[in-house]
CSV table of C-alpha atoms in Angstrom, one decimal:
chain,number,residue,atom,x,y,z
N,1,MET,CA,26.7,22.2,-4.1
N,2,GLY,CA,27.8,25.5,-2.3
N,3,LEU,CA,25.1,24.9,0.5
N,4,LEU,CA,25.7,22.1,1.3
N,5,SER,CA,28.6,19.9,2.9
N,6,LYS,CA,29.8,16.7,1.2
N,7,LYS,CA,27.8,14.6,4.0
N,8,ASP,CA,24.8,16.8,3.6
N,9,ALA,CA,24.6,16.1,0.3
N,10,LYS,CA,24.8,13.0,0.4
N,11,LEU,CA,22.0,12.9,2.3
N,12,ILE,CA,20.0,14.1,-0.7
N,13,THR,CA,22.1,11.7,-3.8
N,14,ASP,CA,21.9,8.4,-1.7
N,15,PRO,CA,18.2,7.5,-1.8
N,16,LEU,CA,17.7,8.5,-5.3
N,17,ALA,CA,19.7,5.2,-6.8
N,18,ASP,CA,21.9,2.7,-4.6
N,19,ASN,CA,19.6,3.7,-0.7
N,20,ASN,CA,16.3,4.5,-2.5
N,21,PRO,CA,13.4,3.6,-0.6
N,22,ILE,CA,11.1,1.6,-3.0
N,23,THR,CA,13.5,-0.5,-4.8
N,24,ILE,CA,16.0,-1.3,-2.3
N,25,GLN,CA,14.7,0.0,1.4
N,26,VAL,CA,11.1,-1.3,0.1
N,27,LEU,CA,9.5,1.1,2.2
N,28,GLY,CA,6.2,2.9,0.9
N,29,ILE,CA,4.8,0.9,-1.6
N,30,CYS,CA,1.1,0.4,-0.1
N,31,SER,CA,0.1,3.8,-1.3
N,32,ALA,CA,2.8,3.9,-4.2
N,33,LEU,CA,1.2,1.7,-6.6
N,34,ALA,CA,-2.2,1.7,-7.0
N,35,ILE,CA,-2.1,5.4,-8.7
N,36,THR,CA,0.5,5.1,-11.2
N,37,ALA,CA,-1.7,4.5,-13.8
N,38,GLU,CA,-1.4,8.1,-15.0
N,39,LEU,CA,1.5,10.4,-14.7
N,40,LYS,CA,-0.5,13.3,-13.5
N,41,ALA,CA,-1.4,11.6,-10.5
N,42,SER,CA,2.2,10.0,-10.0
N,43,ILE,CA,3.2,13.6,-9.9
N,44,VAL,CA,0.6,14.9,-7.4
N,45,MET,CA,1.2,11.9,-5.4
N,46,SER,CA,5.3,12.8,-4.9
N,47,ILE,CA,4.5,16.4,-4.5
N,48,ALA,CA,2.3,15.3,-1.4
N,49,VAL,CA,4.8,12.8,0.3
N,50,LEU,CA,7.7,15.5,-0.3
N,51,PHE,CA,5.4,18.4,1.5
N,52,VAL,CA,4.1,15.4,4.8
N,53,LEU,CA,8.0,14.1,4.7
N,54,GLY,CA,10.0,17.6,4.5
N,55,VAL,CA,7.9,19.0,7.0
N,56,GLY,CA,7.2,16.0,9.3
N,57,ASN,CA,10.9,15.1,9.6
N,58,VAL,CA,12.2,18.4,10.9
N,59,VAL,CA,9.0,19.0,13.5
N,60,ILE,CA,10.2,15.0,14.9
N,61,SER,CA,13.7,16.3,15.0
N,62,LEU,CA,12.8,19.4,17.1
N,63,MET,CA,10.5,17.3,19.4
N,64,ARG,CA,13.0,14.3,19.8
N,65,ASN,CA,14.1,15.2,23.2
N,66,ILE,CA,10.6,15.9,24.3
N,67,ILE,CA,8.6,13.0,23.1
N,68,PRO,CA,9.0,9.9,25.6
N,69,SER,CA,10.0,6.7,24.1
N,70,LYS,CA,6.4,4.9,25.0
N,71,ILE,CA,4.3,6.7,23.0
N,72,ARG,CA,6.6,7.7,20.2
N,73,ILE,CA,4.4,6.1,17.2
N,74,ILE,CA,1.2,7.4,18.1
N,75,VAL,CA,2.9,10.9,18.7
N,76,GLN,CA,4.4,10.2,15.1
N,77,LEU,CA,1.4,8.7,14.2
N,78,ILE,CA,-0.4,12.4,15.0
N,79,VAL,CA,2.2,14.7,13.4
N,80,VAL,CA,1.5,13.2,10.1
N,81,ALA,CA,-2.1,12.9,10.8
N,82,THR,CA,-2.3,16.5,10.7
N,83,LEU,CA,0.1,17.1,7.6
N,84,VAL,CA,-1.8,14.8,5.9
N,85,ILE,CA,-5.3,17.0,6.7
N,86,ILE,CA,-3.8,19.8,5.5
N,87,VAL,CA,-2.5,17.9,2.1
N,88,ASP,CA,-6.4,16.5,1.7
N,89,LEU,CA,-7.7,19.7,1.9
N,90,ILE,CA,-5.9,21.6,0.0
N,91,LEU,CA,-6.1,19.1,-2.9
N,92,LYS,CA,-10.2,19.0,-2.4
N,93,ALA,CA,-9.9,22.6,-2.9
N,94,PHE,CA,-7.9,23.2,-5.3
N,95,ALA,CA,-7.5,20.4,-7.4
N,96,TYR,CA,-10.6,18.1,-6.6
N,97,GLU,CA,-10.9,16.0,-9.5
N,98,LEU,CA,-7.5,14.7,-8.7
N,99,SER,CA,-8.4,14.2,-5.5
N,100,LYS,CA,-11.3,12.2,-6.3
N,101,THR,CA,-8.9,9.7,-8.3
N,102,LEU,CA,-6.5,9.5,-5.6
N,103,SER,CA,-9.3,8.8,-2.9
N,104,VAL,CA,-8.2,6.9,0.2
N,105,PHE,CA,-4.7,7.1,-0.8
N,106,VAL,CA,-4.4,10.4,0.6
N,107,GLY,CA,-5.1,9.4,3.7
N,108,LEU,CA,-2.8,6.7,3.3
N,109,ILE,CA,0.2,8.5,3.1
N,110,ILE,CA,-0.2,8.2,7.0
N,111,THR,CA,0.9,4.7,7.1
N,112,ASN,CA,3.1,5.1,4.3
N,113,CYS,CA,6.1,3.2,5.8
N,114,ILE,CA,8.8,5.9,3.9
N,115,ILE,CA,7.4,8.3,6.4
N,116,MET,CA,7.4,6.1,9.9
N,117,GLY,CA,10.7,4.8,8.5
N,118,ARG,CA,13.0,7.8,8.2
N,119,PHE,CA,11.3,9.1,11.1
N,120,GLU,CA,12.3,6.3,13.4
N,121,ALA,CA,15.5,5.7,12.1
N,122,PHE,CA,17.2,9.3,11.0
N,123,ALA,CA,14.5,11.9,12.8
N,124,LEU,CA,14.6,10.6,16.1
N,125,ALA,CA,18.2,10.9,16.3
N,126,ASN,CA,19.4,13.8,14.0
N,127,GLY,CA,19.2,17.8,13.9
N,128,PRO,CA,16.2,19.6,11.9
N,129,TRP,CA,18.5,20.8,8.7
N,130,ARG,CA,19.8,17.1,8.9
N,131,SER,CA,16.6,16.0,9.0
N,132,PHE,CA,14.9,17.9,6.3
N,133,LEU,CA,17.9,16.8,3.7
N,134,ASP,CA,16.9,13.4,4.8
N,135,GLY,CA,13.5,13.8,4.5
N,136,ILE,CA,13.8,15.6,0.5
N,137,GLY,CA,16.2,12.9,-0.1
N,138,ASN,CA,13.8,10.3,0.6
N,139,SER,CA,10.9,11.6,-1.1
N,140,LEU,CA,13.0,12.6,-4.0
N,141,GLY,CA,13.9,8.7,-4.5
N,142,TYR,CA,9.8,7.7,-4.0
N,143,ALA,CA,9.1,10.3,-6.8
N,144,VAL,CA,12.0,8.6,-9.0
N,145,ILE,CA,10.3,5.6,-8.8
N,146,LEU,CA,6.9,6.5,-9.1
N,147,ILE,CA,7.4,9.1,-12.2
N,148,ILE,CA,9.0,6.2,-14.0
N,149,VAL,CA,5.9,3.5,-13.4
N,150,GLY,CA,3.2,6.4,-14.0
N,151,PHE,CA,5.5,7.0,-17.3
N,152,PHE,CA,5.5,3.8,-18.9
N,153,ARG,CA,2.1,3.0,-17.4
N,154,GLU,CA,0.2,5.4,-18.9
N,155,LEU,CA,2.8,5.3,-22.6
N,156,LEU,CA,2.1,1.9,-23.4
N,157,GLY,CA,-1.6,1.8,-21.8
N,158,SER,CA,-3.5,4.9,-22.9
N,159,GLY,CA,-0.7,6.6,-25.4
N,160,SER,CA,-0.9,9.4,-23.9
N,161,LEU,CA,1.6,12.0,-21.2
N,162,LEU,CA,0.0,14.2,-18.7
N,163,GLY,CA,-3.4,13.3,-20.6
N,164,ILE,CA,-1.9,14.7,-24.4
N,165,LYS,CA,-2.1,12.4,-26.9
N,166,VAL,CA,1.7,12.1,-27.5
N,167,LEU,CA,1.1,9.2,-30.1
N,168,GLY,CA,-1.6,10.1,-32.4
N,169,ASP,CA,-5.1,8.9,-31.7
N,170,PRO,CA,-6.4,5.8,-31.5
N,171,ILE,CA,-9.3,6.3,-33.2
N,172,GLU,CA,-9.1,8.2,-35.9
N,173,LYS,CA,-5.9,6.1,-36.4
N,174,THR,CA,-3.2,9.2,-36.6
N,175,GLY,CA,0.4,9.0,-35.1
N,176,VAL,CA,1.7,5.6,-34.4
N,177,TYR,CA,-2.0,4.3,-35.0
N,178,ALA,CA,-1.6,4.7,-38.7
N,179,PHE,CA,0.6,1.7,-38.7
N,180,GLY,CA,-1.8,-0.6,-36.5
N,181,TYR,CA,-0.1,0.0,-32.9
N,182,GLU,CA,-2.2,-0.9,-30.9
N,183,ASN,CA,-2.5,0.5,-26.7
N,184,ASN,CA,-1.8,-2.1,-24.3
N,185,GLY,CA,-4.8,-1.6,-21.9
N,186,PHE,CA,-3.4,-4.3,-19.9
N,187,MET,CA,-1.0,-1.9,-18.1
N,188,LEU,CA,-3.5,0.0,-16.7
N,189,LEU,CA,-4.7,-2.1,-14.3
N,190,ALA,CA,-3.2,-3.0,-11.2
N,191,PRO,CA,-1.5,-5.7,-11.8
N,192,MET,CA,1.1,-4.2,-13.9
N,193,ALA,CA,2.3,-2.2,-11.4
N,194,LEU,CA,4.1,-5.0,-9.6
N,195,ILE,CA,5.4,-6.0,-12.8
N,196,THR,CA,6.7,-3.0,-13.5
N,197,VAL,CA,8.0,-2.3,-10.5
N,198,GLY,CA,9.6,-5.7,-10.4
N,199,ILE,CA,11.1,-4.8,-13.9
N,200,ILE,CA,12.6,-1.7,-12.5
N,201,ILE,CA,14.1,-3.4,-9.8
N,202,TRP,CA,16.2,-6.2,-12.6
N,203,VAL,CA,17.6,-3.2,-14.0
N,204,GLN,CA,18.8,-1.6,-11.4
N,205,ARG,CA,20.2,-4.6,-9.9
N,206,SER,CA,22.0,-5.7,-13.0
N,207,ARG,CA,23.3,-2.1,-13.2
N,208,ASN,CA,24.9,-2.4,-9.4
N,209,GLU,CA,26.1,-6.0,-8.6
N,210,ALA,CA,26.5,-4.9,-5.0
N,211,LEU,CA,22.7,-4.8,-4.4
N,212,ILE,CA,22.0,-8.7,-5.4
N,213,GLU,CA,20.0,-10.7,-2.4
N,214,ASP,CA,20.5,-14.0,-1.8
N,215,ASN,CA,17.7,-16.1,-2.1
E,1,MET,CA,-27.7,-12.5,1.0
E,2,GLU,CA,-26.0,-9.1,1.8
E,3,HIS,CA,-23.6,-10.2,4.3
E,4,LEU,CA,-23.0,-13.0,2.2
E,5,GLU,CA,-21.9,-10.8,-1.0
E,6,LEU,CA,-19.9,-8.5,1.2
E,7,PHE,CA,-17.9,-11.3,2.3
E,8,PHE,CA,-16.9,-12.8,-0.9
E,9,LYS,CA,-15.9,-9.7,-2.8
E,10,SER,CA,-14.2,-8.3,0.3
E,11,ILE,CA,-12.0,-11.8,0.2
E,12,PHE,CA,-11.7,-12.1,-3.4
E,13,ILE,CA,-12.4,-9.4,-5.6
E,14,ASP,CA,-11.4,-6.3,-3.6
E,15,ASN,CA,-8.7,-8.4,-2.3
E,16,MET,CA,-6.5,-5.7,0.5
E,17,VAL,CA,-3.1,-7.3,-1.3
E,18,PHE,CA,-4.0,-7.5,-5.2
E,19,ALA,CA,-6.4,-5.1,-5.7
E,20,THR,CA,-5.6,-2.2,-4.2
E,21,PHE,CA,-2.0,-2.9,-2.8
E,22,LEU,CA,-2.8,-2.4,0.8
E,23,GLY,CA,-0.1,-3.5,3.6
E,24,MET,CA,2.3,-4.0,0.8
E,25,CYS,CA,5.2,-2.8,3.1
E,26,SER,CA,4.4,-6.2,6.1
E,27,TYR,CA,3.1,-8.3,2.7
E,28,LEU,CA,6.3,-7.8,1.3
E,29,ALA,CA,8.9,-8.3,4.6
E,30,VAL,CA,7.1,-10.6,6.9
E,31,SER,CA,6.4,-13.7,4.0
E,32,LYS,CA,9.4,-14.6,3.7
E,33,LYS,CA,8.6,-18.1,6.0
E,34,VAL,CA,4.8,-19.5,6.6
E,35,SER,CA,4.6,-20.1,10.2
E,36,THR,CA,5.4,-15.6,10.7
E,37,ALA,CA,2.9,-15.2,8.2
E,38,VAL,CA,0.3,-17.2,9.8
E,39,GLY,CA,1.3,-15.1,12.7
E,40,LEU,CA,1.0,-11.6,11.0
E,41,GLY,CA,-1.9,-12.9,8.9
E,42,ALA,CA,-4.1,-14.1,12.2
E,43,ALA,CA,-3.1,-10.3,13.9
E,44,VAL,CA,-4.6,-8.8,11.1
E,45,ILE,CA,-7.5,-10.3,11.0
E,46,PHE,CA,-7.7,-9.6,14.7
E,47,VAL,CA,-7.3,-6.2,14.5
E,48,MET,CA,-9.6,-5.4,11.7
E,49,ALA,CA,-12.6,-7.0,13.3
E,50,ILE,CA,-12.3,-4.3,15.9
E,51,THR,CA,-11.1,-1.3,14.5
E,52,VAL,CA,-13.7,-1.1,11.3
E,53,PRO,CA,-16.5,-1.4,13.5
E,54,LEU,CA,-15.6,0.8,16.4
E,55,ASN,CA,-14.6,4.0,13.6
E,56,TRP,CA,-17.8,2.8,12.1
E,57,LEU,CA,-19.3,4.0,15.3
E,58,LEU,CA,-17.4,7.2,14.9
E,59,ASP,CA,-18.1,8.3,11.8
E,60,THR,CA,-21.8,7.3,12.0
E,61,TYR,CA,-21.9,9.4,15.3
E,62,ILE,CA,-19.6,11.7,15.9
E,63,LEU,CA,-17.7,12.1,12.2
E,64,LYS,CA,-20.3,13.0,9.2
E,65,ASP,CA,-22.0,16.1,8.0
E,66,GLY,CA,-25.2,16.1,10.8
E,67,ALA,CA,-23.7,12.8,12.5
E,68,LEU,CA,-23.9,14.8,15.9
E,69,ALA,CA,-26.9,15.2,15.4
E,70,TRP,CA,-28.2,12.7,18.6
E,71,LEU,CA,-26.6,15.5,21.4
E,72,GLY,CA,-29.7,18.6,19.9
E,73,PRO,CA,-30.8,19.5,17.0
E,74,GLU,CA,-28.4,22.7,17.4
E,75,TYR,CA,-25.4,20.6,16.8
E,76,ALA,CA,-26.9,19.2,13.3
E,77,GLN,CA,-24.5,21.4,11.7
E,78,TYR,CA,-21.2,20.8,12.4
E,79,ASP,CA,-19.6,17.9,9.7
E,80,LEU,CA,-16.5,16.8,11.6
E,81,SER,CA,-15.6,14.8,8.6
E,82,PHE,CA,-12.4,16.5,8.0
E,83,LEU,CA,-11.1,15.0,11.0
E,84,SER,CA,-11.6,11.3,10.2
E,85,PHE,CA,-7.9,10.7,9.3
E,86,ILE,CA,-6.7,11.7,12.8
E,87,MET,CA,-9.6,10.2,14.8
E,88,PHE,CA,-9.5,6.9,12.5
E,89,ILE,CA,-5.5,6.7,13.0
E,90,ALA,CA,-5.6,7.3,16.6
E,91,THR,CA,-8.8,4.8,17.4
E,92,ILE,CA,-5.8,2.5,15.4
E,93,ALA,CA,-3.3,3.1,17.4
E,94,THR,CA,-4.4,2.9,20.6
E,95,MET,CA,-6.8,0.0,20.2
E,96,VAL,CA,-3.4,-2.1,18.7
E,97,GLN,CA,-1.6,-0.9,22.2
E,98,LEU,CA,-5.1,-2.0,24.3
E,99,VAL,CA,-5.1,-5.4,22.5
E,100,GLU,CA,-1.5,-5.8,23.2
E,101,ILE,CA,-1.7,-5.2,27.6
E,102,ILE,CA,-5.1,-7.1,27.5
E,103,VAL,CA,-3.6,-10.1,25.3
E,104,GLU,CA,-0.3,-10.6,27.6
E,105,LYS,CA,-2.6,-10.2,30.6
E,106,PHE,CA,-4.9,-13.0,30.2
E,107,SER,CA,-3.4,-14.8,27.2
E,108,PRO,CA,-0.1,-15.2,27.4
E,109,ALA,CA,0.3,-17.9,25.0
E,110,LEU,CA,-1.6,-16.0,22.0
E,111,TYR,CA,0.7,-13.1,23.2
E,112,ASN,CA,3.6,-15.1,22.8
E,113,SER,CA,2.6,-15.9,18.7
E,114,LEU,CA,1.0,-12.3,18.3
E,115,GLY,CA,2.8,-10.0,20.3
E,116,ILE,CA,5.4,-9.2,17.9
E,117,PHE,CA,3.6,-8.5,15.1
E,118,LEU,CA,0.9,-6.2,17.3
E,119,PRO,CA,3.1,-3.3,16.8
E,120,LEU,CA,4.3,-3.5,13.1
E,121,ILE,CA,0.3,-3.4,12.6
E,122,ALA,CA,-0.3,0.1,14.1
E,123,VAL,CA,1.1,1.2,10.8
E,124,ASN,CA,0.0,-1.6,8.9
E,125,CYS,CA,-1.8,0.5,5.4
E,126,ALA,CA,-4.4,-2.1,5.2
E,127,ILE,CA,-6.0,-1.6,8.6
E,128,LEU,CA,-5.8,2.0,7.4
E,129,GLY,CA,-7.5,1.5,4.2
E,130,GLY,CA,-9.9,-0.8,5.4
E,131,SER,CA,-10.9,1.6,7.4
E,132,LEU,CA,-11.1,4.4,4.8
E,133,PHE,CA,-12.8,2.6,2.6
E,134,MET,CA,-15.0,1.6,4.7
E,135,GLN,CA,-15.9,5.2,5.0
E,136,SER,CA,-15.8,5.9,1.6
E,137,ARG,CA,-18.1,3.1,0.2
E,138,GLU,CA,-20.3,4.1,2.6
E,139,ILE,CA,-21.4,1.0,4.7
E,140,GLN,CA,-24.4,1.2,5.8
E,141,SER,CA,-24.7,-1.0,9.4
E,142,LEU,CA,-22.4,-1.6,12.0
E,143,GLY,CA,-23.0,-5.8,10.9
E,144,LEU,CA,-22.3,-5.0,7.7
E,145,ALA,CA,-19.0,-3.4,9.3
E,146,PHE,CA,-17.3,-6.0,10.9
E,147,ASN,CA,-18.0,-8.2,8.6
E,148,TYR,CA,-16.2,-6.0,6.0
E,149,GLY,CA,-13.3,-6.0,8.4
E,150,VAL,CA,-13.3,-9.0,9.0
E,151,SER,CA,-13.6,-10.6,5.2
E,152,SER,CA,-10.6,-8.3,4.7
E,153,GLY,CA,-8.1,-9.5,6.8
E,154,ILE,CA,-9.1,-12.7,5.5
E,155,GLY,CA,-8.3,-11.4,2.4
E,156,TRP,CA,-5.2,-10.3,3.3
E,157,PHE,CA,-4.2,-13.8,5.2
E,158,LEU,CA,-4.9,-15.4,2.5
E,159,ALA,CA,-2.3,-13.1,0.2
E,160,ILE,CA,0.7,-13.8,2.6
E,161,ILE,CA,-0.2,-17.1,3.4
E,162,ALA,CA,0.5,-17.7,-1.0
E,163,ILE,CA,3.3,-15.7,-1.5
E,164,ALA,CA,5.0,-16.9,2.2
E,165,ALA,CA,4.7,-20.6,0.3
E,166,ILE,CA,5.5,-19.8,-2.9
E,167,ARG,CA,8.9,-17.9,-1.5
E,168,GLU,CA,9.4,-20.7,0.4
E,169,LYS,CA,9.6,-23.2,-2.7
E,170,ILE,CA,11.3,-20.8,-5.0
E,171,ARG,CA,14.0,-21.1,-3.2
E,172,TYR,CA,14.9,-23.8,-4.7
E,173,SER,CA,15.1,-22.7,-7.6
E,174,ASN,CA,17.4,-20.8,-10.1
E,175,VAL,CA,16.5,-17.2,-10.1
E,176,PRO,CA,18.5,-14.9,-12.2
E,177,ALA,CA,20.8,-13.1,-10.1
E,178,PRO,CA,19.3,-9.3,-9.7
E,179,LEU,CA,15.7,-10.7,-9.8
E,180,ARG,CA,16.4,-12.6,-6.3
E,181,GLY,CA,14.5,-12.0,-3.5
E,182,LEU,CA,12.5,-8.8,-3.7
E,183,GLY,CA,11.9,-8.6,-8.0
E,184,ILE,CA,10.7,-12.2,-8.0
E,185,THR,CA,8.4,-11.4,-4.9
E,186,PHE,CA,7.1,-8.1,-7.2
E,187,ILE,CA,6.6,-10.5,-10.7
E,188,ILE,CA,4.8,-13.6,-8.9
E,189,THR,CA,2.6,-11.0,-6.7
E,190,GLY,CA,1.8,-9.4,-10.4
E,191,LEU,CA,0.9,-12.5,-11.4
E,192,MET,CA,-0.9,-13.8,-8.5
E,193,ALA,CA,-3.1,-10.4,-8.9
E,194,ILE,CA,-3.4,-11.6,-12.4
E,195,GLY,CA,-5.3,-14.1,-11.0
E,196,PHE,CA,-7.5,-12.7,-8.6
E,197,MET,CA,-8.7,-11.1,-11.2
E,198,SER,CA,-10.7,-13.8,-12.9
E,199,PHE,CA,-13.0,-13.6,-9.7
E,200,GLY,CA,-14.3,-10.4,-11.1
E,201,GLY,CA,-17.2,-11.5,-12.5
E,202,MET,CA,-18.2,-14.1,-9.7
E,203,LEU,CA,-20.8,-11.8,-8.1
E,204,THR,CA,-22.5,-10.6,-11.4
E,205,GLY,CA,-22.9,-14.3,-12.6
E,206,GLY,CA,-21.7,-13.0,-15.9
E,207,GLU,CA,-24.4,-10.7,-16.8
E,208,ASP,CA,-23.0,-7.7,-17.2
E,209,GLU,CA,-21.4,-7.4,-20.4
E,210,GLU,CA,-18.1,-5.6,-18.9
E,211,THR,CA,-17.4,-7.5,-16.7
E,212,THR,CA,-17.4,-10.7,-18.7
E,213,GLU,CA,-14.9,-8.7,-21.5
E,214,GLN,CA,-12.7,-7.6,-19.1
E,215,THR,CA,-12.5,-11.8,-17.8
E,216,ALA,CA,-12.1,-12.9,-21.3
E,217,ILE,CA,-9.4,-10.9,-21.7
E,218,VAL,CA,-8.0,-11.4,-18.7
E,219,ALA,CA,-8.4,-15.5,-18.8
E,220,PRO,CA,-5.3,-16.6,-21.1
E,221,ALA,CA,-3.3,-14.3,-18.9
E,222,GLU,CA,-4.3,-15.9,-15.4
E,223,ASN,CA,-3.6,-19.2,-16.9
E,224,ASP,CA,-0.4,-17.9,-17.7
E,225,ALA,CA,0.2,-17.6,-14.0
E,226,VAL,CA,-1.0,-20.9,-12.9
E,227,GLU,CA,1.1,-22.1,-15.1
E,228,ALA,CA,4.2,-19.4,-14.0
E,229,THR,CA,3.7,-20.6,-10.5
E,230,GLU,CA,2.7,-24.3,-11.1
E,231,ASP,CA,6.5,-24.4,-13.4
E,232,ALA,CA,8.0,-23.0,-10.1
E,233,ILE,CA,6.4,-25.2,-8.1
E,234,ASN,CA,7.3,-28.0,-10.3
E,235,LEU,CA,11.1,-27.1,-10.4
E,236,ALA,CA,11.3,-26.5,-7.1
E,237,GLU,CA,10.6,-30.3,-6.5
E,238,ASN,CA,12.4,-31.3,-9.5
E,239,GLU,CA,15.9,-29.7,-8.0
E,240,LYS,CA,14.8,-31.4,-4.5
E,241,GLU,CA,14.7,-34.6,-5.9
E,242,ILE,CA,18.2,-34.2,-8.0
E,243,LYS,CA,19.6,-33.4,-3.9
E,244,GLU,CA,17.9,-36.1,-2.5
C-alpha cells in the first residue's frame, strides 16, 4: 500500500479480524442479525453502513473542536440521522423491493452502536483522514460478518445465493436435491442468526487464543 | 380486548430481543449481573412508555401524509414522513436528557438506581425501534401506542433478566474456552429465541394452519432449548454442591 503509511493501513486491517466490531467489540449487533436471511440484503446493509460510517466519521471529525461536549450525543445523532435519511431515500428510489425487506432496519442504522461507538472513540479525537480510514475499516469488519452469516443462512436455508438457485431446484429435484437433500428452513428463522454468529465467534477464538474471555 | 391482544403480542410474540434483535448491544453488555439488568430494564420500560406515545403524536399530527390538515386546508398536501427518523431520534435524545434532569431533581433515590443507565438508553436500538415499528405497523390510537411502548419495554425487561440469570449460573459450568463469555451468550440467546417462537400460536388459538405448522416444527426444538438451559442450571448447581 503505497498510499497509506503502516499505521494508517492498520486502521483498516485491524477491524477485519482481531478487533472486529461485531465479534470482539460487541457493537452493532442490533440491526445486523435480523436482515441476514438473504445475502443480497446483507450486502446492501453493509454498503449503507459503509457510507454512513465513512462520511459520518469525517463530518464529526471536522466538527470535533466546535461541538460542546455536553450535547455531543445529540449532535452525533443528528448527523447520523441526516445521513441515514439520504440512504433511505436512495433505497426507496432505486431499490424499492429491497427497502421493503429491510423495513425499519435502515432507520435503525441511526442507533447502530458501531456508528456511535466509532464517533465517540475515534472521530472525536482524530483528524478527518484517519477517521475516514477508521470508518471504512470498521464498516468492512461489520460487512465481513454480515456477509458470512448471510451466505450460510441463504445457502442452507433456501439453497440459493443472491436469489440464484445454486443447489438445483427443490421442486423438480435437480442438482443435490436429486440425492434427497432438503433445505433447512430453520436457518431462515431469526434465532439461527444468533447461533451462526455464536459459531463464528467460537471458530475465531479457537484460532486466536489471545481473544478468549474469562467466564 | 384489542389492548390485551397487543399487550401479550408485544411481550411474547414480537419480543424486542428474540424476534427483532433490537437493543442487543446493551442486552449483551449489561447482562452480567441480575441487579444491573433490572436497573436497565426498568429504565427501558420507563423511557419507552414516554417516547412511543410522544412520537405517535408527532407522527399523527405533523409527519404523516396530510397530517398538517389541522393547520388549515392549504397544508393538507404536505407529506413530511421523510423527516421521521430525525424527529424521532431528536425526541428520544431530548426526552432522555429531560427525564434524567427531572428524576435527579425530584427523586434522587430513583436517580441513583436508574441514572447511570439513562444516557445509555438514548442509543438503545429498542427505543428507536419501538417508535419505528409503531409507525410502520400503523397503530391506531394514543392509548394503543402507550400500551405498545410499555409492553415492548416489558418484553425487553423479561429478556434481559432471563439472560442475566442464566449467565450468573453459567459462570459455574465448564464452557469450552473459546465459547466463554460472548459466544455462549449468543448461543443461549438463540435457544431462548427458539423457545419464544412457540408463543407464535398463542393468539390465533391454533386455528390458523400456517402457524400451527410452524409451532409443530418448533415444538421439539423448544424442548431442547429448555433442556439445554435446565442442563446448564443443573450442572451449575451440581458444581456448587461439590464446592460446598
